[in-house]
Structure formats: C-alpha cells, structure tokens
Coordinates of C-alpha atoms in Angstrom, one line a residue:
X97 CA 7.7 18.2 12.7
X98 CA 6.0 16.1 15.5
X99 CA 3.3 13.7 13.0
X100 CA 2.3 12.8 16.4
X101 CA 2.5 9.1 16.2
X102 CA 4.4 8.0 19.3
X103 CA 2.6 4.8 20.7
X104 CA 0.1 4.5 17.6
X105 CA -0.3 1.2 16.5
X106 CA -0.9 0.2 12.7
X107 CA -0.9 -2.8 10.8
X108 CA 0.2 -2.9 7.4
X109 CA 0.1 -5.8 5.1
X110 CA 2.3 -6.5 2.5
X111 CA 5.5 -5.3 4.4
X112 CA 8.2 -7.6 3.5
X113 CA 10.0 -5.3 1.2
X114 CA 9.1 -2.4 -1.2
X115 CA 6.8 0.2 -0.4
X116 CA 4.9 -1.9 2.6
X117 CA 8.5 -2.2 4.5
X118 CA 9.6 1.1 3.7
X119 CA 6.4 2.2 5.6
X120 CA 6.3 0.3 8.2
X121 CA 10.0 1.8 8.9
X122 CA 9.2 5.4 8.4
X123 CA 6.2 4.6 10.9
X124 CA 8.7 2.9 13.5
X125 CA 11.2 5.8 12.9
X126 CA 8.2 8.5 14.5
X127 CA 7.2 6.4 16.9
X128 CA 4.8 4.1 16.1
X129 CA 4.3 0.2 16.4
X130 CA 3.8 -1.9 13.2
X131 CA 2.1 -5.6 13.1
X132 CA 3.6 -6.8 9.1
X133 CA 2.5 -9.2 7.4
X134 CA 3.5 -11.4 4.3
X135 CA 3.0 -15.0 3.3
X136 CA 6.1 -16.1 3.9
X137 CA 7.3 -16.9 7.5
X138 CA 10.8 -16.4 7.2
X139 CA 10.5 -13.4 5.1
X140 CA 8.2 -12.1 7.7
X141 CA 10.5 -12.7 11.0
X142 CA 13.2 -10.9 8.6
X143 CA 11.2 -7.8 8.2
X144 CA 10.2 -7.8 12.0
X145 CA 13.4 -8.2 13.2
X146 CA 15.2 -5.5 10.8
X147 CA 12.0 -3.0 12.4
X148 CA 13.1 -3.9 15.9
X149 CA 11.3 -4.5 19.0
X150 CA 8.2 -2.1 17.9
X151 CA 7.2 -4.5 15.1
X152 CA 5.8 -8.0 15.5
X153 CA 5.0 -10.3 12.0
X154 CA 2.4 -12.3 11.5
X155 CA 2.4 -14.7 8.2
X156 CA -0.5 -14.7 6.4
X157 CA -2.0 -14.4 2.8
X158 CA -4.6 -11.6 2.2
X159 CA -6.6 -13.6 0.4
X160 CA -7.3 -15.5 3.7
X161 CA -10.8 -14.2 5.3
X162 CA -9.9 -14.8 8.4
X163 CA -6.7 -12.8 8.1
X164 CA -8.0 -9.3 9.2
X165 CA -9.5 -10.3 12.6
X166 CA -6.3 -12.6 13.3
X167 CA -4.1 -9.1 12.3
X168 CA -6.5 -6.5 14.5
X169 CA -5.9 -9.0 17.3
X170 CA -2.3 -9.5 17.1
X171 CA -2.1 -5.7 17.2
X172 CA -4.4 -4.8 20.4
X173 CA -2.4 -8.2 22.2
X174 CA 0.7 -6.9 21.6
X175 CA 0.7 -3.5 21.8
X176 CA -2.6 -2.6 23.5
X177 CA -4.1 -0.8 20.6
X178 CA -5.0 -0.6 17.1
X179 CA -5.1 2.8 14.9
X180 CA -4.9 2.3 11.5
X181 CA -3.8 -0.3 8.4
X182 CA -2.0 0.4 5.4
X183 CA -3.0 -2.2 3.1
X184 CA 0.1 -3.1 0.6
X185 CA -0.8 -6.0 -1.5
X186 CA 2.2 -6.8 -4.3
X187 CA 1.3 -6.5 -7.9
X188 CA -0.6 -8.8 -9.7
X189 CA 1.2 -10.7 -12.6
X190 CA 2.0 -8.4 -15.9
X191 CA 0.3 -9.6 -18.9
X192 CA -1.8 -8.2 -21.5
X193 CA -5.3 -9.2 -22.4
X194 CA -4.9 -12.0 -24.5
X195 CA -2.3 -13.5 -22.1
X196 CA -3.9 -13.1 -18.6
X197 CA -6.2 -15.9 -18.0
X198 CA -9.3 -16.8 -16.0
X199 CA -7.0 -18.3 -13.0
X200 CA -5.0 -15.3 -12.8
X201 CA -8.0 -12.8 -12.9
X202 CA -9.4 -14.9 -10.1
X203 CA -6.4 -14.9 -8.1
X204 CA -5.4 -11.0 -8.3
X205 CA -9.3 -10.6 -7.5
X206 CA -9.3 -12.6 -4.1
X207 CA -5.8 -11.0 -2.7
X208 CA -5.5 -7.5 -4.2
X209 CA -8.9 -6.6 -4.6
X210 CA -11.6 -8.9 -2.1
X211 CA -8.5 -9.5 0.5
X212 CA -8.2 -5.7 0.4
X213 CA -12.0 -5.1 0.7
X214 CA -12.2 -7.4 4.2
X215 CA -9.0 -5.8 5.5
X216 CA -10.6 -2.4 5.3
X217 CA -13.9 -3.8 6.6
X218 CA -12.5 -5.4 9.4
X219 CA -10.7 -2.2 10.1
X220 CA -13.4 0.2 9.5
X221 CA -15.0 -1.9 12.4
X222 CA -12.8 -1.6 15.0
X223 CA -11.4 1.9 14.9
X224 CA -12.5 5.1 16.4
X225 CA -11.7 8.5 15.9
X226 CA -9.2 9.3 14.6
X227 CA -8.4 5.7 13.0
X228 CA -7.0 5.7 9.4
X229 CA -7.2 3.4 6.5
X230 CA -4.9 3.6 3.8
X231 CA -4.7 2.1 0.3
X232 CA -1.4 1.3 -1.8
X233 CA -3.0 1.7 -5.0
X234 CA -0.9 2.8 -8.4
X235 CA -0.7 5.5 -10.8
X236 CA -3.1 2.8 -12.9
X237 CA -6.1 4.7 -11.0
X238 CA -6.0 7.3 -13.0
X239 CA -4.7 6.2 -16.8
X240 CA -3.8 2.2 -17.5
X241 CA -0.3 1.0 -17.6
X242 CA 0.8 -0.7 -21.1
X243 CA 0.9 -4.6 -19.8
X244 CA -0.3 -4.7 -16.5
X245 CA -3.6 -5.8 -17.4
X246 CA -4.9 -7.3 -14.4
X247 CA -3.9 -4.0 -12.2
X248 CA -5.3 -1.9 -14.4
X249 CA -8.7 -3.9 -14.5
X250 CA -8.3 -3.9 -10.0
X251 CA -6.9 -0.8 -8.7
X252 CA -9.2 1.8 -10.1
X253 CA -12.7 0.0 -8.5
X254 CA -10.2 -0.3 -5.1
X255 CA -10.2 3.4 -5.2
X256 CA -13.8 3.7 -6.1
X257 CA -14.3 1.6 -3.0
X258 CA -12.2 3.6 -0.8
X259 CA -13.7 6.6 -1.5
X260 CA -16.9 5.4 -0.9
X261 CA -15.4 4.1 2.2
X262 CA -14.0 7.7 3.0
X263 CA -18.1 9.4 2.8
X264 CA -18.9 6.6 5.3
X265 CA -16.4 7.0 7.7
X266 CA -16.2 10.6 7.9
X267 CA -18.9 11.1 10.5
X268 CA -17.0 9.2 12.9
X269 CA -14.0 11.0 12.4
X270 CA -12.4 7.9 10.6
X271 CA -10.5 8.8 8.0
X272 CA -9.5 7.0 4.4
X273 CA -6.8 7.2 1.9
X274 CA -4.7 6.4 -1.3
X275 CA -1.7 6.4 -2.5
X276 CA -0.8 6.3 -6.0
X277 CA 2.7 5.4 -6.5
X278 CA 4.8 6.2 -10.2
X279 CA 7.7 5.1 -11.0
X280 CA 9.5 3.6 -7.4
X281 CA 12.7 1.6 -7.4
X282 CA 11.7 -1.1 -6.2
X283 CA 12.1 -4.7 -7.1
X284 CA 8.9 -4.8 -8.9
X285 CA 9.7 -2.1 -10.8
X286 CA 13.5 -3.3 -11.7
X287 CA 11.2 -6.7 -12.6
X288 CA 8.9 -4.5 -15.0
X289 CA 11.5 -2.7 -16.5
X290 CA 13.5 -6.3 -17.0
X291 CA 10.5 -7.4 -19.4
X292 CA 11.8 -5.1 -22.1
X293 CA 15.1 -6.3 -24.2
X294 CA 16.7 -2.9 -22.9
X295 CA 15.9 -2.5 -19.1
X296 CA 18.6 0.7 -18.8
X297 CA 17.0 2.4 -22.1
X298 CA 13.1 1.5 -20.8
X299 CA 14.2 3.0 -17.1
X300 CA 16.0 6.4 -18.7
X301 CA 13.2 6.5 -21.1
X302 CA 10.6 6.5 -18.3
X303 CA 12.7 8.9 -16.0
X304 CA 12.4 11.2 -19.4
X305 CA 8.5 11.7 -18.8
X306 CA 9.0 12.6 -15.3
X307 CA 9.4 15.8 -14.4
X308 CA 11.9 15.2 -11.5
X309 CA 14.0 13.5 -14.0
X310 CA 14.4 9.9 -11.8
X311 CA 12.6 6.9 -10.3
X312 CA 11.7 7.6 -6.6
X313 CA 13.0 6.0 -3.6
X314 CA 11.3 3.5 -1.2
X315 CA 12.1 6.0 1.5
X316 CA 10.2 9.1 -0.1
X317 CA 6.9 7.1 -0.8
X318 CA 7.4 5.7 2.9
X319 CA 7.9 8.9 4.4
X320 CA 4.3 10.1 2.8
X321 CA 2.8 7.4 3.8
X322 CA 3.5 7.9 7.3
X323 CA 2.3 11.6 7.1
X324 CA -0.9 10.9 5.8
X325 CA -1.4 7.9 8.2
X326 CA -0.3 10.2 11.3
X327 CA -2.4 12.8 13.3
X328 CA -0.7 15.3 11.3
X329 CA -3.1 14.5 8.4
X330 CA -6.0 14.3 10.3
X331 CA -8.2 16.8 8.1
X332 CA -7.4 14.1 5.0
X333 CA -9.7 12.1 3.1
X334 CA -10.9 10.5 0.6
X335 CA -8.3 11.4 -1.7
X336 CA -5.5 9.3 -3.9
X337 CA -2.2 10.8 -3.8
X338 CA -0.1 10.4 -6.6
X339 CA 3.5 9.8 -5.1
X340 CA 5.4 10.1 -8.9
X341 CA 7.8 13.0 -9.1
X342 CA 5.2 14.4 -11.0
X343 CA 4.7 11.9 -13.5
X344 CA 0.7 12.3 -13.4
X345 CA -0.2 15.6 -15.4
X346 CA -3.8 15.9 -14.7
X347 CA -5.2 18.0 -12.0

C-alpha cells in the first residue's frame, strides 16, 4: 500500500530512541524526510545518522519556547517543506502522590505538557491542507497507571487539548491525532517494569491482561504512526488510538 508520503517532510520530537525513533524510521522507510530532535547532541547526530541522508537532528529541549519555530525552520531549509509533527516527549518520572514533588510537577508540565502545547501551536500555524499533528500520548488517557503520577495528572488534558485542536483545524483540512500506546518494549517500559522486585513476573503478569498475549514492538507502534501521519489517513481526526494489543477494553 502506497501511504503516499514520498517527499513529505515531518518533524518529530523526541526521536532518539523508543517510539519517536521507531517513527521517524517507519516514515523514512515510505518516503518521507524527518527533522529529530532530543536534548542531547550526540544522541541526536546518532539517530540522524542511523536514518540516513533523509533525516537531519536538531538538539533541543521541548521545554525551550523558541524550539518549535527553530524545528519548522530547520525542516522547510533543509528539505523545502514542512507537513506534519509527531510530538514524542519521554515520560515523566514514576512516582506516586506522596512522592512526586512541586519541582517535578513543574518540570513534566513545561516539557510534556506546555512544550507540547507550543509545538502544536507553532505547527497548527504553518501547515496547510493536508498537514497533520500527531500526539504520543499513553493508554493513561483513558484509565491511570498505578505509579506514574505525574503522567497520569498530563496526558489526559494533552488529549483534551488535541481534540480541541482537531474541531479547529478541521475546516482547513488540517488534521490531528493520538496515539495511545500499552504495553511497548521499550526501554522505558523495561525501566518500569525494573521498579518491581520481580521485573520477569511483573512483564508476564502484564502480557496476561493483554489479549495478544505480549508486549508490542517499537516497529508495530512506528508502523501506525506513519499511517495515520500519511495521506493514507487523510479522513482521520480527532481521535486517540490505542496501539496495546488490545489491552484497553472499553469501546
């Protein structure tokens, strides 16, 4: 299937590793050019180089206000155009309520939730039809995740905010979505499941309650978030896709 993104150009934050670099390389695999971004420069120039020559990095911390415009640029520079963001932002530090303090609430807010907010702003500036911005959220949107606090308290007003951003868009044929990813194996999740004094028996435990019996790859989540980034989506929005093997049992 042709998703008909040959020559697009997104950016996508976050896209060092996980599910922002397995993106970005299911995007560069159908065509498309990436600008990624993470704070750290070498990490960065690691993840640009392993894309090849249709990615360019730029190092910067979403929390930075000037970030967005330096990313749009960077992407209409380089490659001549700018499509669509993914915005990726990595997890905020686990912790339950008594344990997660002021600093840390203030922290998560200004990278995962404000640094999000101007990325998409910026975005929502700039594109035309058939632009695209897309949220990695987590299946916290929907039902809270037993000590991840600070996530649970961000991601679900991120969705609130995106599809608010989704009604406003829609009349000029810009389009807005989610993703809501389960159980991933990722190094965040490996981290997560590390916490508990059994990490094997808290991972087969979890892959119990999902109904494909196993943690999903980086690849599968990547490969979804290329389709509903692509042309080949282009009567989606406004919704948050759960990508959990099933995990989410609600409608």
């Amino acid at each position: 299937m042709d998703l008909g993104l040959k020559d697009r150009v997104y950016v996508v934050t976050g896209a060092t590793r996980g599910l922002g670099h397995a993106s970005a390389r299911e995007l560069v695999a159908d065509g498309a050019k990436v600008v990624v971004t993470g704070r750290e420069e070498e990490a960065v120039a690691q993840a640009a180089s392993a894309l090849g020559p249709d990615a360019v990095g730029v190092a910067v911390d979403n929390a930075d206000p000037e970030a967005p415009a330096l990313l749009i640029a960077t992407a209409r520079e380089r490659f001549g155009r700018f499509d669509g963001v993914l915005v990726s932002v990595g997890g905020p530090p686990p912790g339950f309520v008594a344990d997660t303090t002021d600093e840390q609430w203030q922290s998560a807010f200004e990278t995962v939730f404000l640094g999000a907010v101007r990325m998409a702003r910026a975005a929502a500036a700039e594109l035309r039809e058939g632009g695209v911005i897309g949220f990695v959220l987590s299946g916290s949107v929907h039902e809270p995740i037993p000590g991840l606090t600070i996530s649970n308290g961000l991601r679900p007003g991120l969705a609130g905010f995106a599809k608010s951003l989704a009604d406003e868009l829609g009349p000029r044929g810009v389009r807005v979505v989610g993703l809501l990813p389960g159980r991933v194996d990722t190094d965040r999740v490996r981290q997560l499941d590390a916490l508990s004094a059994d990490p094997e028996a808290t991972r087969q435990a979890a892959e119990s309650r999902i109904p494909l019996r196993r943690y999903g790859t980086p690849e599968e989540f990547g490969r979804t978030a290329a389709f509903l980034l692509s042309p080949a989506a282009s009567y989606v929005t406004g919704v948050m896709l759960p990508v959990d093997g099933g995990f989410r049992h609600g409608f």
